[in-house]
Short mmCIF file of C-alpha atoms in Angstrom, two decimals:
data_model
loop_
_atom_site.label_atom_id
_atom_site.label_comp_id
_atom_site.label_asym_id
_atom_site.label_seq_id
_atom_site.Cartn_x
_atom_site.Cartn_y
_atom_site.Cartn_z
CA MET A 1 -6.48 15.25 -25.59
CA LYS A 2 -5.02 18.87 -27.16
CA ALA A 3 -3.80 19.00 -23.37
CA ALA A 4 -1.82 16.13 -23.55
CA ALA A 5 -0.37 16.35 -26.47
CA ALA A 6 1.01 19.59 -25.23
CA LEU A 7 2.47 17.84 -22.37
CA ALA A 8 3.50 15.61 -24.57
CA ALA A 9 5.03 17.96 -26.97
CA LEU A 10 6.44 20.50 -24.03
CA LEU A 11 8.84 17.48 -22.18
CA SER A 12 9.53 15.31 -25.37
CA VAL A 13 12.29 18.53 -24.99
CA SER A 14 12.94 18.36 -21.22
CA PRO A 15 16.63 16.14 -20.93
CA THR A 16 16.55 12.36 -20.75
CA VAL A 17 17.76 11.45 -17.53
CA ARG A 18 19.14 7.94 -16.71
CA LEU A 19 16.78 5.81 -14.94
CA SER A 20 18.75 6.69 -11.42
CA ALA A 21 16.60 3.65 -10.19
CA GLN A 22 19.48 1.68 -12.07
CA ASP A 23 22.05 3.32 -9.13
CA THR A 24 23.12 1.16 -6.05
CA SER A 25 22.39 4.51 -4.13
CA ARG A 26 19.04 4.64 -4.78
CA ILE A 27 18.04 1.39 -4.32
CA ALA A 28 20.00 0.78 -0.86
CA GLU A 29 17.67 4.12 0.04
CA ALA A 30 14.28 2.28 -1.15
CA ALA A 31 15.69 -0.33 0.99
CA SER A 32 16.12 1.65 4.25
CA VAL A 33 12.78 3.72 3.62
CA LEU A 34 10.83 0.53 2.83
CA GLY A 35 12.41 -2.27 5.23
CA PRO A 36 11.52 -0.27 9.13
CA LEU A 37 7.89 0.62 7.03
CA ILE A 38 7.11 -3.63 6.25
CA GLU A 39 8.24 -3.92 10.34
CA SER A 40 5.50 -1.57 11.56
CA TYR A 41 2.77 -2.92 12.47
CA GLY A 42 -1.02 -1.77 11.59
CA VAL A 43 -3.87 -3.59 10.35
CA SER A 44 -6.96 -1.36 9.37
CA GLY A 45 -8.11 1.13 12.29
CA MET A 46 -5.03 1.17 14.37
CA GLU A 47 -1.98 2.51 11.80
CA ALA A 48 -0.68 4.57 14.68
CA PRO A 49 2.77 2.80 14.36
CA VAL A 50 2.89 2.81 10.95
CA ARG A 51 1.89 6.60 10.53
CA GLU A 52 4.72 7.31 12.91
CA THR A 53 6.82 5.39 11.14
CA VAL A 54 5.66 7.57 8.21
CA LYS A 55 6.38 10.60 10.44
CA ARG A 56 10.14 9.51 11.52
CA LEU A 57 11.67 8.57 7.50
CA LEU A 58 9.79 12.35 6.40
CA PRO A 59 12.90 14.93 5.89
CA ALA A 60 12.57 17.90 8.87
CA TRP A 61 11.31 20.30 6.72
CA ALA A 62 7.79 18.38 6.13
CA LYS A 63 5.17 19.21 8.95
CA PRO A 64 2.31 16.70 7.80
CA GLU A 65 -0.81 16.75 10.24
CA THR A 66 -2.85 14.06 11.78
CA ASP A 67 -6.81 14.54 10.76
CA THR A 68 -9.68 13.09 12.69
CA ALA A 69 -9.72 9.85 10.72
CA GLY A 70 -6.24 9.12 10.99
CA ASN A 71 -5.14 10.14 8.15
CA LEU A 72 -1.64 11.85 7.67
CA TRP A 73 -1.81 15.13 5.24
CA LEU A 74 1.76 17.11 3.82
CA ARG A 75 1.01 19.79 1.90
CA VAL A 76 3.78 21.35 0.14
CA GLY A 77 3.63 23.99 -2.70
CA GLN A 78 1.00 26.47 -3.02
CA GLY A 79 -1.49 27.51 -6.34
CA GLU A 80 -3.30 25.61 -8.98
CA PRO A 81 -4.35 22.86 -9.42
CA LEU A 82 -4.13 21.67 -7.03
CA ILE A 83 -2.36 17.02 -7.35
CA VAL A 84 -2.94 14.62 -4.40
CA PHE A 85 -1.35 11.55 -3.85
CA VAL A 86 -2.93 8.99 -1.55
CA ALA A 87 -0.91 5.57 -0.58
CA HIS A 88 -2.94 3.45 2.85
CA LEU A 89 -1.06 2.70 5.85
CA ASP A 90 -3.38 -0.41 6.78
CA GLU A 91 -2.55 -3.71 6.52
CA ILE A 92 -4.76 -7.04 5.95
CA GLY A 93 -5.20 -8.90 9.29
CA PHE A 94 -7.82 -10.00 12.22
CA THR A 95 -9.78 -8.67 15.02
CA VAL A 96 -10.51 -10.40 18.48
CA ASP A 97 -14.28 -11.02 17.81
CA SER A 98 -14.78 -12.86 21.22
CA ILE A 99 -13.01 -14.85 24.30
CA LEU A 100 -13.36 -17.91 24.77
CA ASP A 101 -14.47 -19.97 27.48
CA ASP A 102 -10.88 -22.38 26.74
CA GLY A 103 -8.29 -18.85 26.34
CA SER A 104 -8.21 -20.01 22.55
CA LEU A 105 -9.28 -16.35 20.18
CA HIS A 106 -12.30 -16.06 17.75
CA LEU A 107 -11.14 -13.58 15.20
CA ARG A 108 -12.57 -11.82 12.61
CA THR A 109 -10.84 -10.91 9.43
CA ARG A 110 -10.28 -6.87 7.90
CA GLY A 111 -9.86 -7.27 4.82
CA GLY A 112 -9.52 -9.91 2.05
CA PHE A 113 -7.48 -13.16 1.92
CA PHE A 114 -6.91 -16.78 2.39
CA SER A 115 -7.19 -17.06 5.59
CA SER A 116 -5.87 -20.82 5.53
CA LEU A 117 -2.69 -19.19 4.65
CA PHE A 118 -2.41 -18.27 8.33
CA GLU A 119 -2.56 -21.16 9.94
CA ALA A 120 -0.29 -22.74 11.78
CA GLN A 121 1.86 -20.12 12.49
CA PRO A 122 2.65 -18.12 14.58
CA ALA A 123 0.60 -14.67 15.47
CA LEU A 124 1.04 -11.37 17.22
CA VAL A 125 -1.96 -9.89 19.16
CA HIS A 126 -1.43 -6.27 19.48
CA THR A 127 -2.46 -4.98 23.09
CA THR A 128 -2.76 -1.43 24.77
CA THR A 129 -0.15 -2.71 26.52
CA GLY A 130 2.24 -4.40 24.31
CA ASP A 131 2.20 -7.37 21.68
CA VAL A 132 1.64 -11.01 22.86
CA SER A 133 2.38 -14.31 21.20
CA GLY A 134 0.04 -16.59 19.92
CA ILE A 135 -0.16 -19.27 17.14
CA PHE A 136 -2.67 -19.20 14.45
CA LEU A 137 -4.94 -22.98 15.29
CA PRO A 138 -4.66 -25.64 12.79
CA ARG A 139 -8.31 -25.75 11.61
CA GLU A 140 -10.09 -29.41 11.87
CA PRO A 141 -10.86 -31.18 9.25
CA SER A 142 -13.63 -32.27 8.24
CA ARG A 143 -14.55 -35.73 10.58
CA ASP A 144 -17.72 -37.47 7.88
CA SER A 145 -18.18 -38.85 4.64
CA SER A 146 -19.20 -35.71 3.02
CA PRO A 147 -17.42 -33.66 0.50
CA ALA A 148 -14.64 -31.46 2.68
CA ARG A 149 -16.66 -27.95 3.08
CA ARG A 150 -16.90 -25.00 1.22
CA THR A 151 -16.50 -22.27 3.90
CA PRO A 152 -14.07 -23.28 6.65
CA PRO A 153 -14.42 -21.92 9.75
CA PRO A 154 -13.06 -18.83 11.36
CA LEU A 155 -9.19 -19.36 12.25
CA ARG A 156 -8.52 -19.15 16.23
CA VAL A 157 -5.81 -17.76 17.99
CA SER A 158 -4.40 -19.55 21.13
CA VAL A 159 -2.01 -17.38 23.27
CA GLY A 160 -0.73 -20.66 25.42
CA ALA A 161 -3.35 -19.62 27.94
CA THR A 162 -5.71 -21.90 28.95
CA THR A 163 -8.77 -19.83 30.52
CA ARG A 164 -10.31 -17.02 29.93
CA ALA A 165 -9.00 -15.05 32.46
CA ALA A 166 -6.41 -16.11 31.95
CA THR A 167 -6.20 -14.41 28.29
CA GLN A 168 -7.58 -10.99 29.84
CA ALA A 169 -4.55 -11.17 32.74
CA LEU A 170 -2.36 -10.94 29.84
CA GLY A 171 -3.57 -7.72 27.87
CA VAL A 172 -5.72 -9.78 25.51
CA ALA A 173 -9.47 -8.04 24.50
CA VAL A 174 -12.28 -7.90 22.37
CA GLY A 175 -10.99 -6.11 19.42
CA SER A 176 -7.49 -6.51 19.57
CA THR A 177 -5.48 -6.73 16.73
CA ILE A 178 -3.64 -9.92 15.53
CA THR A 179 -1.30 -10.27 12.80
CA MET A 180 2.10 -12.40 12.18
CA PRO A 181 5.74 -11.79 12.98
CA LYS A 182 7.09 -10.34 9.98
CA ARG A 183 10.41 -8.72 8.47
CA PHE A 184 11.48 -7.30 5.44
CA VAL A 185 14.36 -9.21 3.75
CA ARG A 186 16.68 -9.00 1.05
CA LEU A 187 16.69 -11.40 -1.53
CA ALA A 188 19.17 -12.05 -4.64
CA GLY A 189 20.17 -9.03 -5.93
CA SER A 190 16.82 -5.81 -6.07
CA ARG A 191 14.51 -8.11 -4.70
CA ALA A 192 13.15 -8.40 -1.62
CA THR A 193 10.03 -9.81 0.37
CA GLY A 194 7.95 -9.25 3.62
CA ARG A 195 4.47 -9.47 4.29
CA ALA A 196 2.30 -6.04 3.97
CA MET A 197 4.11 -4.68 0.94
CA ASP A 198 0.29 -3.54 0.18
CA ASP A 199 0.76 -0.50 0.10
CA ARG A 200 4.04 0.42 2.65
CA VAL A 201 5.55 0.52 -0.44
CA GLY A 202 3.06 3.35 -2.23
CA ASP A 203 4.32 4.63 1.15
CA ALA A 204 7.55 4.47 0.93
CA ALA A 205 7.09 6.25 -2.70
CA GLN A 206 5.75 9.03 -1.25
CA ILE A 207 8.56 9.53 1.85
CA LEU A 208 11.35 9.07 -1.54
CA ALA A 209 9.33 11.38 -3.93
CA VAL A 210 8.71 14.26 -1.02
CA ARG A 211 12.99 13.38 -0.17
CA HIS A 212 13.79 14.60 -3.15
CA LEU A 213 11.50 17.13 -3.59
CA ASP A 214 12.25 20.59 -3.89
CA PRO A 215 9.32 22.70 -2.29
CA THR A 216 10.35 26.19 -3.45
CA LYS A 217 10.40 25.06 -6.50
CA LEU A 218 7.19 23.85 -6.99
CA LYS A 219 4.61 25.07 -9.95
CA HIS A 220 1.29 24.30 -7.60
CA GLN A 221 -0.05 23.15 -4.56
CA VAL A 222 0.22 18.75 -3.84
CA ILE A 223 -1.35 17.38 -1.13
CA PHE A 224 0.14 13.63 0.12
CA VAL A 225 -1.44 11.61 2.17
CA TRP A 226 -1.34 8.80 3.74
CA SER A 227 -5.00 6.86 4.47
CA THR A 228 -5.96 5.05 6.71
CA ARG A 229 -9.07 1.56 6.74
CA GLU A 230 -7.86 1.14 3.09
CA GLU A 231 -8.72 -2.63 2.96
CA ILE A 232 -11.69 -2.19 4.92
CA GLY A 233 -13.49 -0.15 2.14
CA LEU A 234 -11.50 3.06 1.48
CA GLU A 235 -12.61 4.43 4.30
CA GLY A 236 -9.89 7.05 4.99
CA ALA A 237 -9.78 8.44 1.96
CA ALA A 238 -13.17 9.11 1.63
CA ALA A 239 -13.29 11.33 4.34
CA VAL A 240 -9.78 13.10 2.60
CA ALA A 241 -11.91 14.00 -0.75
CA ALA A 242 -15.14 14.57 0.99
CA ALA A 243 -13.06 17.26 2.83
CA LEU A 244 -10.94 18.59 -0.44
CA GLY A 245 -15.03 18.27 -2.74
CA THR A 246 -14.04 19.47 -6.34
CA SER A 247 -10.82 21.07 -5.01
CA PRO A 248 -8.33 18.68 -6.93
CA LYS A 249 -8.19 18.48 -9.77
CA ARG A 250 -6.57 15.12 -10.23
CA VAL A 251 -5.71 11.96 -7.25
CA HIS A 252 -3.37 9.18 -7.54
CA ALA A 253 -3.46 6.79 -5.47
CA ILE A 254 -0.06 4.79 -5.03
CA ASP A 255 -1.13 0.94 -4.09
CA THR A 256 -0.73 -2.99 -5.64
CA PHE A 257 -0.63 -3.10 -8.93
CA VAL A 258 -1.51 -7.63 -8.24
CA SER A 259 0.75 -9.30 -11.05
CA ALA A 260 0.54 -12.18 -13.01
CA ASP A 261 4.23 -12.41 -13.23
CA SER A 262 4.86 -15.69 -10.96
CA PRO A 263 5.23 -19.20 -11.71
CA LEU A 264 2.05 -20.87 -11.40
CA GLU A 265 -0.21 -18.51 -12.79
CA LEU A 266 -1.92 -17.91 -16.13
CA GLN A 267 -0.23 -15.21 -18.01
CA ASN A 268 -3.49 -14.11 -19.46
CA PHE A 269 -4.34 -11.01 -17.47
CA ALA A 270 -2.25 -8.83 -15.23
CA VAL A 271 0.68 -8.77 -16.89
CA ALA A 272 3.24 -6.43 -15.27
CA PRO A 273 6.63 -7.74 -15.26
CA ILE A 274 8.84 -7.01 -11.38
CA GLY A 275 11.49 -5.75 -12.27
CA ARG A 276 10.67 -3.25 -15.08
CA GLY A 277 8.85 -0.27 -13.58
CA PRO A 278 6.33 1.06 -11.92
CA VAL A 279 2.69 0.52 -13.59
CA ALA A 280 -0.12 3.01 -14.62
CA ARG A 281 -3.59 1.24 -13.28
CA ALA A 282 -5.30 2.20 -16.45
CA LEU A 283 -8.26 -0.25 -15.18
CA ASP A 284 -8.89 -2.22 -12.02
CA ASN A 285 -12.11 -2.40 -10.52
CA SER A 286 -13.23 0.77 -9.53
CA ALA A 287 -11.98 3.27 -11.60
CA VAL A 288 -11.27 3.50 -15.53
CA THR A 289 -7.90 6.44 -16.47
CA PRO A 290 -9.50 8.65 -19.46
CA PRO A 291 -6.83 7.60 -22.21
CA ALA A 292 -5.34 10.81 -22.37
CA TYR A 293 -4.33 10.65 -18.69
CA LEU A 294 -2.47 8.18 -19.66
CA ASP A 295 -0.51 9.92 -22.89
CA SER A 296 0.45 12.44 -20.25
CA LEU A 297 1.41 10.31 -17.62
CA ARG A 298 3.24 8.06 -20.26
CA ALA A 299 5.42 11.72 -21.10
CA VAL A 300 6.27 12.91 -17.54
CA ALA A 301 7.94 9.26 -17.36
CA ARG A 302 9.35 9.75 -20.57
CA ALA A 303 10.77 13.21 -19.62
CA ARG A 304 12.63 11.82 -16.45
CA GLY A 305 13.31 8.09 -18.20
CA ILE A 306 11.57 6.35 -15.94
CA ALA A 307 10.07 3.00 -17.50
CA LEU A 308 6.72 2.45 -16.69
CA GLN A 309 4.87 0.17 -17.64
CA PHE A 310 0.93 -0.38 -18.07
CA GLY A 311 -2.25 -3.15 -17.77
CA THR A 312 -5.23 -4.29 -15.86
CA THR A 313 -5.56 -5.80 -12.27
CA ASN A 314 -8.50 -6.70 -10.16
CA GLY A 315 -8.93 -5.21 -6.83
CA GLY A 316 -9.94 -0.96 -6.10
CA ASN A 317 -8.26 2.34 -5.41
CA ASP A 318 -8.35 4.77 -2.71
CA GLY A 319 -8.72 7.81 -5.69
CA SER A 320 -12.02 6.09 -6.88
CA THR A 321 -13.61 7.78 -3.52
CA PHE A 322 -12.79 11.35 -5.38
CA THR A 323 -14.48 10.47 -8.55
CA PRO A 324 -17.52 11.01 -7.75
CA TYR A 325 -16.60 15.12 -7.35
CA GLY A 326 -15.58 15.31 -10.79
CA VAL A 327 -12.10 14.36 -9.76
CA VAL A 328 -9.67 12.30 -12.39
CA ASP A 329 -8.13 9.54 -10.24
CA VAL A 330 -4.70 8.31 -12.76
CA ALA A 331 -4.03 5.16 -9.98
CA LEU A 332 0.20 4.05 -9.92
CA GLY A 333 1.08 1.21 -8.98
CA TRP A 334 4.09 -1.43 -8.89
CA PRO A 335 3.81 -5.18 -9.46
CA LEU A 336 3.84 -7.52 -6.43
CA ARG A 337 3.29 -11.63 -6.14
CA TYR A 338 1.75 -13.37 -3.23
CA SER A 339 -0.31 -10.70 -2.94
CA HIS A 340 -2.04 -10.30 1.31
CA SER A 341 0.44 -12.95 2.04
CA PRO A 342 3.32 -14.27 4.13
CA ALA A 343 5.28 -13.34 1.19
CA GLU A 344 4.80 -10.92 -0.99
CA VAL A 345 7.62 -10.03 -3.06
CA VAL A 346 8.80 -6.97 -5.27
CA ASP A 347 11.69 -5.69 -7.11
CA LEU A 348 13.52 -2.31 -5.46
CA LYS A 349 14.01 -0.52 -9.07
CA ASP A 350 10.50 -0.51 -8.94
CA VAL A 351 10.25 1.00 -5.73
CA ALA A 352 12.73 3.77 -6.67
CA SER A 353 11.28 4.26 -10.02
CA LEU A 354 8.11 4.33 -8.55
CA GLY A 355 8.82 7.12 -5.78
CA ASP A 356 10.62 8.65 -8.89
CA LEU A 357 7.79 8.85 -10.99
CA VAL A 358 5.48 10.57 -8.13
CA GLN A 359 8.22 12.62 -8.06
CA ALA A 360 7.94 14.11 -11.66
CA ILE A 361 4.27 14.21 -11.55
CA ALA A 362 4.76 16.70 -9.04
CA GLU A 363 7.30 18.64 -10.49
CA ILE A 364 6.07 18.53 -13.70
CA TRP A 365 2.36 17.59 -14.95
#
């Protein structure tokens, strides 16, 4: 607590700057970074296209490295304490479990979501030779008079072929990943929609922070990680945590704050309105941030004039894989409507402000 109080006192004398996300140029930059990330495809375990997009969007001085788990690392600065930021590259989707005699594809989910949101929608099968278009087939309703079955059958995809051989001739194989076509779309004002905002906003925030950092002025080492396979068990982050062990002082996992800020949801849990700034994930299903660290985080945000919300939400975060090594997890997020759906909604002011917050933490905490 003394450390938190000392940090708050130190930062209270720093000049407060105008919230940079209010500047239209900052919103435009956030959109220019987030758009290409949203429109890159990368189901858990197949994140290479997203990783390449991240590398392309980083500044020229950045020299990231890829580890054996597919995680992208960027080390900046020198000295202690070591601080780690981590945002995941992967998105929810499917893999081909088997190819049926009629040429259709039997699917297995990658990540947790409502499969019904994909039913009777366009599909994209990602193969080693390119993308193959298809549709998610509607599932047949129960044909008897008994109550509707509680567990619907797995989804299937048709690529238009009518035999297994014809489907295989298109390059489709067991293990191919499947998603839905997606676009990054600007809405009125500073809002935007698209699929896979989770966690491309976190990826974008780290890129924005790196772009505006002066690496020569950092007082300690910071490692930015874009991790793999978060949606299927935090696997990429676990590899990073094992590699670093007890070295980091803090880890800041950056991931969605699944907000109740939507017209149909009860306002008694996960209340963090979109457009009012990033969120300190004080409590989720995987980690609890110590109150003293929340106080320090508030002081950092206040010193830079960044609006900061606090809340509790469902879900886990990559930082929880570091806590067995004694590393404190101070998770960050942004409010997101309609998480894990084809039409997630964010406010670009929150995206820009989250980038500002990551930069501030790296520079002054």
